[in-house]
Structures are given as C-alpha cells and as structure tokens.
Amino acid sequence: MNTFDNGVRSTRGPVVALVPAAGRGVRLGANMPKAFVPVGGSPMVRLAVEGLLASGVVDRILVMVPAELVEGAGSVLPRSDAVRVIVGGIERTDSVRAGLVAAPDAAYFLVHDAARALTPPELIVRVAAELEAGHSAVVPAVAVADTIKSVDAAGVVTGTPDRSGLRAIQTPQGFTADVLRAAYASAGVAATDDAGLVERLGVAVRTIAGDPLAFKITTPLDLRLAEAVLAGSDLTGTVAR
Ligand code: C5P
C-alpha cells in the first residue's frame, strides 16, 4: 500500500508498525499483561492495532507479546493479513528489537505502544507524512501541565527545568528504518522510548503536535479515563483536542 497523507504513495518501501505489547503492566494492577486488559470491551492491543489499520498508512503490523500469549493473541486482534504476532522481550527495547529483526525489508518504522490504545488514526497519518517529507525521526509531543523537578536518591530536589522547554512524548514514534536499526545496533542499550536511542546517534528528532487521546494507559485512573472516553462521557475540558 505505502500510502501516505492524501493518497501520496511512499516511494521508499514498506511502512511497518511495531507494537510493543509484552509489558507486564504491574502499575495497572491487573491480573493479566496490560495490553490484554479490556477497555470498553476490547483489549488495548486490539484498539491500538485497529487505529494503525484505520490510518491507512501502514503496510504491516508486528505485535510483540509475552511468549505464553503468542498463540492466543491472534484471536483478540483484528483479522488481517497485515497483522503478525511475535514474541517480545524482557525490556521494552528487547520487544522492539524483536520487531526490527522480523521486518528486514521495512523502509520506515512506526513504533507504537499498545497501551496508547485511543490514539487517533489522524495522529498516525501525521507522523508518517513527516517521514515521507524527509524527516528521519518524528515524535508526537504535548506540553507538560505540571512543573517537573529532578530529585536525588533521597528525594531531595536537585533542579527545576524551565517548563516551557519540556514536552511529554507519545507514540507512534516514526523513523526511517536505517536510523532506528543504527540506534538499536549498540548492545545492551536501555531507554524508555525509541527516540532516546536515536538522539544518542546525534540524529535530529522532530516533534509534531501530539494528541491528548494518545495518552498511555498506565494506572487504574488512566483505565477509567479511557473507559469514559469510549463510553462517550462528557469530558469537555478533560481531553480537549
Ligand atoms: O511499561 P510501559 O508502560 O512503558 O510500556 C510501554 C509499552 O511497551 C506497553 O505497550 C508495553 O506492553 C510494552 N512493553 C513491551 N515489552 C516489555 C515491556 C513493555 O512490549 N518488556
């Protein structure tokens, strides 16, 4: 397909979405891996994959899940030849690395957390369009509402960065395949997002406007918010677009 915004075709090759869904979800307190916890009746990972399919800009989707769920995951995901399930890893980076290995022909990667289940397809389209426009690394960003402080091991504040220069970063994070592969080439890397690894290469990471609905479902409160959004509750001012 390789179709970008407004039907413009990607000239470089397949766009592959990597969906890390192998986390244990300890902070959510559920009795199953987080990505499989239902939101509005559908497992988060299903909603995330549906969003990627609906964007129309993704050729293939690789979903990384815990080993014991590889067999069962197919039954909760949308039926599509474009979707494949593989085994994830211990850390999120291990799960993404498994996806990189499984897609040797990719021209672009969109790495998208299963836990960002309500991400609007329109945001996915915008990330992909920036890649096609020639940017090597693209991340959605939103302003932070809280003042952020750094603290030492004892919890004593060590600094207060200027909030106007801070952003909370969401997914999907888009990369040309060669850049993301290079970022993951160094062994033993640890990072909480993929752009963090790309930054270490000295590659410029472009931010675009994120979307409040792309929030990561992490805590029981997040889950209730997601349920309320899907139920169509009046959240005016809560998830203002
Ligand atoms: O733990 P965190 O909320 O940062 O996880 C973000 C995403 O990475 C989730 O969708 C989770 O399932 C995934 N993940 C993974 N493999 C791990 C840890 C997290 O695929 N080992």
Short mmCIF file of N, CA and C in Angstrom, two decimals, residues 9-160:
data_model
loop_
_atom_site.label_atom_id
_atom_site.label_comp_id
_atom_site.label_asym_id
_atom_site.label_seq_id
_atom_site.Cartn_x
_atom_site.Cartn_y
_atom_site.Cartn_z
N ARG A 9 1.84 8.17 -2.32
CA ARG A 9 2.48 6.88 -2.03
C ARG A 9 3.89 7.07 -1.49
N SER A 10 4.23 6.19 -0.53
CA SER A 10 5.61 6.17 -0.08
C SER A 10 6.47 5.60 -1.19
N THR A 11 7.51 6.29 -1.53
CA THR A 11 8.37 5.83 -2.63
C THR A 11 9.48 4.93 -2.13
N ARG A 12 9.66 4.84 -0.84
CA ARG A 12 10.84 4.16 -0.32
C ARG A 12 10.62 2.71 0.04
N GLY A 13 9.39 2.26 0.24
CA GLY A 13 9.17 0.86 0.61
C GLY A 13 8.22 0.73 1.78
N PRO A 14 8.12 -0.50 2.31
CA PRO A 14 7.09 -0.79 3.31
C PRO A 14 7.19 0.05 4.58
N VAL A 15 6.02 0.45 5.07
CA VAL A 15 5.89 1.11 6.37
C VAL A 15 5.44 0.02 7.35
N VAL A 16 6.28 -0.27 8.32
CA VAL A 16 5.99 -1.35 9.27
C VAL A 16 5.77 -0.75 10.66
N ALA A 17 4.63 -1.07 11.24
CA ALA A 17 4.35 -0.64 12.62
C ALA A 17 4.80 -1.74 13.57
N LEU A 18 5.55 -1.33 14.59
CA LEU A 18 5.95 -2.26 15.65
C LEU A 18 5.14 -1.89 16.89
N VAL A 19 4.42 -2.86 17.42
CA VAL A 19 3.56 -2.60 18.58
C VAL A 19 4.06 -3.40 19.78
N PRO A 20 4.85 -2.77 20.66
CA PRO A 20 5.29 -3.49 21.86
C PRO A 20 4.09 -3.70 22.79
N ALA A 21 3.79 -4.97 23.05
CA ALA A 21 2.64 -5.31 23.89
C ALA A 21 3.03 -6.43 24.85
N ALA A 22 4.32 -6.44 25.22
CA ALA A 22 4.82 -7.55 26.05
C ALA A 22 5.06 -7.13 27.49
N GLY A 23 4.59 -5.94 27.88
CA GLY A 23 4.78 -5.48 29.25
C GLY A 23 3.88 -6.24 30.22
N ARG A 24 4.28 -6.26 31.47
CA ARG A 24 3.52 -6.99 32.50
C ARG A 24 2.43 -6.13 33.09
N GLY A 25 2.58 -4.81 32.98
CA GLY A 25 1.53 -3.92 33.46
C GLY A 25 1.38 -3.90 34.97
N VAL A 26 2.49 -3.96 35.65
CA VAL A 26 2.45 -4.01 37.12
C VAL A 26 1.72 -2.80 37.70
N ARG A 27 1.97 -1.61 37.12
CA ARG A 27 1.38 -0.39 37.68
C ARG A 27 -0.14 -0.35 37.52
N LEU A 28 -0.66 -1.12 36.57
CA LEU A 28 -2.10 -1.14 36.37
C LEU A 28 -2.79 -2.06 37.37
N GLY A 29 -2.02 -2.99 37.92
CA GLY A 29 -2.57 -3.88 38.93
C GLY A 29 -3.53 -4.91 38.39
N ALA A 30 -3.52 -5.15 37.08
CA ALA A 30 -4.44 -6.15 36.51
C ALA A 30 -3.82 -7.54 36.65
N ASN A 31 -4.65 -8.56 36.49
CA ASN A 31 -4.11 -9.92 36.64
C ASN A 31 -3.74 -10.52 35.28
N MET A 32 -3.47 -9.65 34.33
CA MET A 32 -3.05 -10.11 33.00
C MET A 32 -2.14 -9.04 32.42
N PRO A 33 -1.30 -9.39 31.40
CA PRO A 33 -0.44 -8.37 30.79
C PRO A 33 -1.28 -7.18 30.32
N LYS A 34 -0.73 -5.99 30.57
CA LYS A 34 -1.52 -4.76 30.37
C LYS A 34 -2.20 -4.66 29.01
N ALA A 35 -1.47 -5.01 27.95
CA ALA A 35 -2.01 -4.82 26.60
C ALA A 35 -3.28 -5.63 26.36
N PHE A 36 -3.50 -6.64 27.21
CA PHE A 36 -4.66 -7.52 27.03
C PHE A 36 -5.82 -7.15 27.94
N VAL A 37 -5.61 -6.12 28.74
CA VAL A 37 -6.69 -5.64 29.60
C VAL A 37 -7.73 -4.94 28.73
N PRO A 38 -9.01 -5.30 28.89
CA PRO A 38 -10.03 -4.68 28.04
C PRO A 38 -10.33 -3.23 28.41
N VAL A 39 -10.55 -2.44 27.40
CA VAL A 39 -11.02 -1.05 27.55
C VAL A 39 -12.27 -0.94 26.69
N GLY A 40 -13.39 -0.62 27.30
CA GLY A 40 -14.63 -0.56 26.54
C GLY A 40 -14.94 -1.89 25.86
N GLY A 41 -14.51 -2.99 26.47
CA GLY A 41 -14.81 -4.32 25.95
C GLY A 41 -13.77 -4.89 25.00
N SER A 42 -12.80 -4.09 24.55
CA SER A 42 -11.76 -4.59 23.64
C SER A 42 -10.39 -4.49 24.29
N PRO A 43 -9.55 -5.53 24.13
CA PRO A 43 -8.20 -5.44 24.68
C PRO A 43 -7.47 -4.22 24.09
N MET A 44 -6.66 -3.56 24.94
CA MET A 44 -5.94 -2.37 24.48
C MET A 44 -5.18 -2.63 23.18
N VAL A 45 -4.54 -3.79 23.09
CA VAL A 45 -3.71 -4.05 21.90
C VAL A 45 -4.58 -4.12 20.65
N ARG A 46 -5.80 -4.61 20.79
CA ARG A 46 -6.70 -4.64 19.63
C ARG A 46 -7.04 -3.22 19.18
N LEU A 47 -7.36 -2.36 20.14
CA LEU A 47 -7.69 -0.97 19.80
C LEU A 47 -6.51 -0.28 19.13
N ALA A 48 -5.30 -0.53 19.65
CA ALA A 48 -4.11 0.11 19.08
C ALA A 48 -3.89 -0.35 17.64
N VAL A 49 -4.07 -1.64 17.41
CA VAL A 49 -3.88 -2.18 16.05
C VAL A 49 -4.98 -1.68 15.12
N GLU A 50 -6.20 -1.60 15.62
CA GLU A 50 -7.29 -1.06 14.79
C GLU A 50 -6.99 0.37 14.36
N GLY A 51 -6.42 1.15 15.28
CA GLY A 51 -6.07 2.53 14.95
C GLY A 51 -5.02 2.60 13.85
N LEU A 52 -4.04 1.72 13.93
CA LEU A 52 -2.99 1.68 12.90
C LEU A 52 -3.58 1.28 11.55
N LEU A 53 -4.47 0.28 11.56
CA LEU A 53 -5.10 -0.15 10.29
C LEU A 53 -5.95 0.99 9.72
N ALA A 54 -6.68 1.66 10.61
CA ALA A 54 -7.58 2.73 10.16
C ALA A 54 -6.81 3.92 9.58
N SER A 55 -5.56 4.08 9.97
CA SER A 55 -4.78 5.23 9.47
C SER A 55 -4.54 5.11 7.97
N GLY A 56 -4.48 3.88 7.47
CA GLY A 56 -4.25 3.68 6.03
C GLY A 56 -2.82 3.94 5.59
N VAL A 57 -1.90 4.18 6.51
CA VAL A 57 -0.52 4.50 6.11
C VAL A 57 0.45 3.37 6.45
N VAL A 58 -0.07 2.27 6.99
CA VAL A 58 0.79 1.19 7.47
C VAL A 58 0.62 -0.05 6.58
N ASP A 59 1.73 -0.62 6.14
CA ASP A 59 1.65 -1.82 5.30
C ASP A 59 1.56 -3.10 6.12
N ARG A 60 2.34 -3.14 7.21
CA ARG A 60 2.34 -4.34 8.06
C ARG A 60 2.43 -3.93 9.51
N ILE A 61 1.89 -4.78 10.36
CA ILE A 61 1.91 -4.52 11.80
C ILE A 61 2.46 -5.76 12.51
N LEU A 62 3.52 -5.56 13.28
CA LEU A 62 4.09 -6.64 14.08
C LEU A 62 3.79 -6.34 15.53
N VAL A 63 3.15 -7.28 16.20
CA VAL A 63 2.75 -7.10 17.59
C VAL A 63 3.61 -8.01 18.46
N MET A 64 4.36 -7.43 19.40
CA MET A 64 5.22 -8.21 20.27
C MET A 64 4.51 -8.46 21.59
N VAL A 65 4.30 -9.74 21.93
CA VAL A 65 3.55 -10.11 23.13
C VAL A 65 4.37 -11.07 23.98
N PRO A 66 3.97 -11.28 25.26
CA PRO A 66 4.66 -12.28 26.08
C PRO A 66 4.57 -13.65 25.42
N ALA A 67 5.62 -14.47 25.60
CA ALA A 67 5.72 -15.76 24.90
C ALA A 67 4.46 -16.61 25.07
N GLU A 68 3.90 -16.61 26.28
CA GLU A 68 2.76 -17.51 26.52
C GLU A 68 1.48 -17.04 25.84
N LEU A 69 1.52 -15.82 25.27
CA LEU A 69 0.31 -15.29 24.64
C LEU A 69 0.39 -15.25 23.11
N VAL A 70 1.50 -15.72 22.56
CA VAL A 70 1.64 -15.66 21.10
C VAL A 70 0.50 -16.40 20.41
N GLU A 71 0.18 -17.61 20.91
CA GLU A 71 -0.88 -18.42 20.29
C GLU A 71 -2.24 -17.74 20.39
N GLY A 72 -2.54 -17.24 21.57
CA GLY A 72 -3.87 -16.69 21.82
C GLY A 72 -4.09 -15.29 21.29
N ALA A 73 -2.99 -14.55 21.06
CA ALA A 73 -3.15 -13.14 20.70
C ALA A 73 -3.90 -12.96 19.39
N GLY A 74 -3.70 -13.92 18.46
CA GLY A 74 -4.34 -13.80 17.16
C GLY A 74 -5.85 -13.66 17.29
N SER A 75 -6.43 -14.32 18.28
CA SER A 75 -7.89 -14.32 18.38
C SER A 75 -8.44 -12.99 18.91
N VAL A 76 -7.57 -12.17 19.55
CA VAL A 76 -8.09 -10.88 20.03
C VAL A 76 -7.71 -9.73 19.09
N LEU A 77 -6.92 -10.01 18.06
CA LEU A 77 -6.51 -8.95 17.14
C LEU A 77 -7.43 -8.93 15.92
N PRO A 78 -7.50 -7.77 15.24
CA PRO A 78 -8.31 -7.73 14.02
C PRO A 78 -7.79 -8.74 13.00
N ARG A 79 -8.71 -9.40 12.31
CA ARG A 79 -8.29 -10.36 11.27
C ARG A 79 -7.78 -9.59 10.06
N SER A 80 -6.50 -9.72 9.78
CA SER A 80 -5.90 -9.01 8.66
C SER A 80 -4.59 -9.68 8.29
N ASP A 81 -4.35 -9.85 7.01
CA ASP A 81 -3.07 -10.42 6.56
C ASP A 81 -1.91 -9.52 6.94
N ALA A 82 -2.22 -8.26 7.24
CA ALA A 82 -1.15 -7.30 7.54
C ALA A 82 -0.64 -7.43 8.97
N VAL A 83 -1.36 -8.19 9.81
CA VAL A 83 -1.02 -8.24 11.24
C VAL A 83 -0.35 -9.56 11.59
N ARG A 84 0.79 -9.49 12.30
CA ARG A 84 1.52 -10.70 12.71
C ARG A 84 1.94 -10.56 14.17
N VAL A 85 1.89 -11.66 14.90
CA VAL A 85 2.25 -11.66 16.32
C VAL A 85 3.60 -12.35 16.51
N ILE A 86 4.51 -11.73 17.26
CA ILE A 86 5.79 -12.37 17.57
C ILE A 86 6.07 -12.23 19.07
N VAL A 87 7.09 -12.95 19.53
CA VAL A 87 7.43 -12.93 20.95
C VAL A 87 8.22 -11.67 21.28
N GLY A 88 7.81 -10.97 22.35
CA GLY A 88 8.53 -9.79 22.81
C GLY A 88 9.68 -10.17 23.73
N GLY A 89 10.18 -9.20 24.48
CA GLY A 89 11.33 -9.46 25.33
C GLY A 89 11.15 -8.95 26.74
N ILE A 90 12.22 -9.02 27.51
CA ILE A 90 12.15 -8.68 28.94
C ILE A 90 11.91 -7.18 29.12
N GLU A 91 12.68 -6.37 28.41
CA GLU A 91 12.50 -4.92 28.45
C GLU A 91 11.80 -4.48 27.17
N ARG A 92 11.25 -3.28 27.21
CA ARG A 92 10.58 -2.75 26.02
C ARG A 92 11.54 -2.73 24.82
N THR A 93 12.78 -2.34 25.07
CA THR A 93 13.75 -2.30 23.96
C THR A 93 13.95 -3.70 23.36
N ASP A 94 13.89 -4.74 24.20
CA ASP A 94 14.03 -6.11 23.67
C ASP A 94 12.85 -6.44 22.75
N SER A 95 11.68 -5.97 23.14
CA SER A 95 10.49 -6.22 22.31
C SER A 95 10.60 -5.51 20.97
N VAL A 96 11.04 -4.25 20.98
CA VAL A 96 11.18 -3.51 19.72
C VAL A 96 12.26 -4.16 18.86
N ARG A 97 13.34 -4.58 19.50
CA ARG A 97 14.43 -5.22 18.75
C ARG A 97 13.93 -6.48 18.03
N ALA A 98 13.05 -7.24 18.69
CA ALA A 98 12.49 -8.44 18.06
C ALA A 98 11.71 -8.05 16.80
N GLY A 99 11.03 -6.92 16.86
CA GLY A 99 10.28 -6.44 15.70
C GLY A 99 11.21 -6.02 14.57
N LEU A 100 12.31 -5.37 14.91
CA LEU A 100 13.26 -4.94 13.87
C LEU A 100 13.80 -6.15 13.10
N VAL A 101 14.09 -7.21 13.84
CA VAL A 101 14.64 -8.42 13.22
C VAL A 101 13.62 -9.06 12.28
N ALA A 102 12.34 -8.96 12.66
CA ALA A 102 11.28 -9.64 11.89
C ALA A 102 10.83 -8.85 10.66
N ALA A 103 11.39 -7.66 10.45
CA ALA A 103 10.95 -6.84 9.29
C ALA A 103 12.17 -6.31 8.54
N PRO A 104 12.94 -7.21 7.93
CA PRO A 104 14.19 -6.78 7.27
C PRO A 104 13.96 -5.85 6.07
N ASP A 105 12.77 -5.87 5.51
CA ASP A 105 12.51 -5.10 4.29
C ASP A 105 11.88 -3.72 4.56
N ALA A 106 11.68 -3.37 5.82
CA ALA A 106 10.99 -2.10 6.13
C ALA A 106 11.79 -0.90 5.63
N ALA A 107 11.09 0.11 5.15
CA ALA A 107 11.72 1.39 4.82
C ALA A 107 11.52 2.37 5.97
N TYR A 108 10.37 2.25 6.62
CA TYR A 108 10.05 3.10 7.77
C TYR A 108 9.48 2.22 8.88
N PHE A 109 9.75 2.64 10.11
CA PHE A 109 9.10 2.02 11.26
C PHE A 109 8.26 3.05 12.00
N LEU A 110 7.08 2.64 12.41
CA LEU A 110 6.27 3.41 13.36
C LEU A 110 6.20 2.56 14.62
N VAL A 111 6.82 3.00 15.71
CA VAL A 111 6.79 2.23 16.95
C VAL A 111 5.68 2.81 17.82
N HIS A 112 4.73 1.95 18.16
CA HIS A 112 3.50 2.44 18.79
C HIS A 112 3.11 1.55 19.97
N ASP A 113 3.09 2.13 21.17
CA ASP A 113 2.73 1.38 22.37
C ASP A 113 1.29 0.87 22.30
N ALA A 114 1.12 -0.42 22.60
CA ALA A 114 -0.24 -0.96 22.72
C ALA A 114 -1.04 -0.19 23.77
N ALA A 115 -0.33 0.32 24.77
CA ALA A 115 -1.00 0.99 25.88
C ALA A 115 -1.57 2.37 25.48
N ARG A 116 -1.21 2.87 24.31
CA ARG A 116 -1.80 4.14 23.82
C ARG A 116 -2.97 3.78 22.91
N ALA A 117 -3.91 3.09 23.51
CA ALA A 117 -4.97 2.42 22.75
C ALA A 117 -5.93 3.37 22.06
N LEU A 118 -6.06 4.60 22.54
CA LEU A 118 -7.05 5.52 21.97
C LEU A 118 -6.43 6.52 20.99
N THR A 119 -5.20 6.28 20.58
CA THR A 119 -4.51 7.21 19.67
C THR A 119 -5.33 7.40 18.38
N PRO A 120 -5.66 8.64 18.03
CA PRO A 120 -6.45 8.86 16.81
C PRO A 120 -5.63 8.50 15.56
N PRO A 121 -6.25 7.81 14.59
CA PRO A 121 -5.54 7.48 13.34
C PRO A 121 -4.94 8.72 12.68
N GLU A 122 -5.60 9.84 12.86
CA GLU A 122 -5.11 11.09 12.24
C GLU A 122 -3.71 11.45 12.73
N LEU A 123 -3.40 11.15 13.99
CA LEU A 123 -2.04 11.41 14.50
C LEU A 123 -1.04 10.47 13.83
N ILE A 124 -1.43 9.23 13.62
CA ILE A 124 -0.56 8.26 12.95
C ILE A 124 -0.25 8.73 11.53
N VAL A 125 -1.27 9.24 10.85
CA VAL A 125 -1.09 9.77 9.49
C VAL A 125 -0.08 10.93 9.50
N ARG A 126 -0.20 11.81 10.49
CA ARG A 126 0.70 12.97 10.53
C ARG A 126 2.15 12.57 10.77
N VAL A 127 2.36 11.57 11.63
CA VAL A 127 3.74 11.10 11.87
C VAL A 127 4.32 10.53 10.58
N ALA A 128 3.53 9.69 9.91
CA ALA A 128 4.01 9.06 8.67
C ALA A 128 4.29 10.12 7.59
N ALA A 129 3.44 11.12 7.52
CA ALA A 129 3.63 12.15 6.49
C ALA A 129 4.94 12.92 6.71
N GLU A 130 5.32 13.13 7.96
CA GLU A 130 6.59 13.81 8.24
C GLU A 130 7.78 12.97 7.80
N LEU A 131 7.66 11.65 7.95
CA LEU A 131 8.73 10.77 7.48
C LEU A 131 8.86 10.87 5.97
N GLU A 132 7.71 10.81 5.30
CA GLU A 132 7.74 10.86 3.84
C GLU A 132 8.25 12.22 3.36
N ALA A 133 8.06 13.25 4.19
CA ALA A 133 8.55 14.59 3.83
C ALA A 133 10.07 14.70 4.01
N GLY A 134 10.69 13.65 4.55
CA GLY A 134 12.15 13.65 4.60
C GLY A 134 12.77 13.70 5.99
N HIS A 135 11.94 13.70 7.04
CA HIS A 135 12.50 13.70 8.40
C HIS A 135 12.79 12.27 8.83
N SER A 136 13.92 12.07 9.50
CA SER A 136 14.36 10.71 9.85
C SER A 136 13.77 10.21 11.15
N ALA A 137 13.34 11.13 12.00
CA ALA A 137 12.83 10.75 13.31
C ALA A 137 11.77 11.75 13.72
N VAL A 138 10.56 11.25 14.03
CA VAL A 138 9.42 12.13 14.29
C VAL A 138 8.66 11.61 15.52
N VAL A 139 8.40 12.49 16.49
CA VAL A 139 7.66 12.07 17.68
C VAL A 139 6.54 13.07 17.99
N PRO A 140 5.38 12.57 18.46
CA PRO A 140 4.31 13.47 18.90
C PRO A 140 4.66 14.02 20.29
N ALA A 141 4.41 15.30 20.50
CA ALA A 141 4.78 15.93 21.77
C ALA A 141 3.63 16.79 22.28
N VAL A 142 3.44 16.79 23.60
CA VAL A 142 2.46 17.69 24.21
C VAL A 142 3.13 18.45 25.35
N ALA A 143 2.65 19.66 25.60
CA ALA A 143 3.18 20.48 26.69
C ALA A 143 2.91 19.78 28.02
N VAL A 144 3.80 19.97 28.99
CA VAL A 144 3.56 19.37 30.31
C VAL A 144 2.78 20.37 31.18
N ALA A 145 1.81 19.83 31.91
CA ALA A 145 0.99 20.70 32.75
C ALA A 145 1.64 20.93 34.11
N ASP A 146 2.31 19.91 34.62
CA ASP A 146 2.94 20.03 35.94
C ASP A 146 4.32 20.67 35.82
N THR A 147 4.77 21.28 36.89
CA THR A 147 6.18 21.64 36.98
C THR A 147 6.97 20.36 37.23
N ILE A 148 8.05 20.17 36.49
CA ILE A 148 8.85 18.94 36.60
C ILE A 148 10.13 19.27 37.39
N LYS A 149 10.46 18.43 38.34
CA LYS A 149 11.70 18.62 39.10
C LYS A 149 12.54 17.36 39.03
N SER A 150 13.85 17.53 39.08
CA SER A 150 14.74 16.39 39.26
C SER A 150 14.99 16.25 40.76
N VAL A 151 15.19 14.99 41.19
CA VAL A 151 15.45 14.72 42.61
C VAL A 151 16.62 13.76 42.73
N ASP A 152 17.26 13.76 43.91
CA ASP A 152 18.33 12.79 44.13
C ASP A 152 17.76 11.52 44.75
N ALA A 153 18.65 10.58 45.10
CA ALA A 153 18.20 9.28 45.60
C ALA A 153 17.38 9.41 46.88
N ALA A 154 17.58 10.48 47.62
CA ALA A 154 16.84 10.67 48.87
C ALA A 154 15.54 11.44 48.64
N GLY A 155 15.27 11.80 47.39
CA GLY A 155 14.04 12.53 47.08
C GLY A 155 14.16 14.02 47.26
N VAL A 156 15.38 14.51 47.47
CA VAL A 156 15.57 15.96 47.62
C VAL A 156 15.73 16.58 46.23
N VAL A 157 15.03 17.68 46.04
CA VAL A 157 15.02 18.34 44.73
C VAL A 157 16.41 18.85 44.37
N THR A 158 16.82 18.53 43.15
CA THR A 158 18.13 19.00 42.68
C THR A 158 18.00 20.04 41.56
N GLY A 159 16.79 20.20 41.03
CA GLY A 159 16.66 21.19 39.97
C GLY A 159 15.24 21.31 39.45
N THR A 160 14.97 22.42 38.80
CA THR A 160 13.65 22.67 38.21
C THR A 160 13.84 23.18 36.79
#
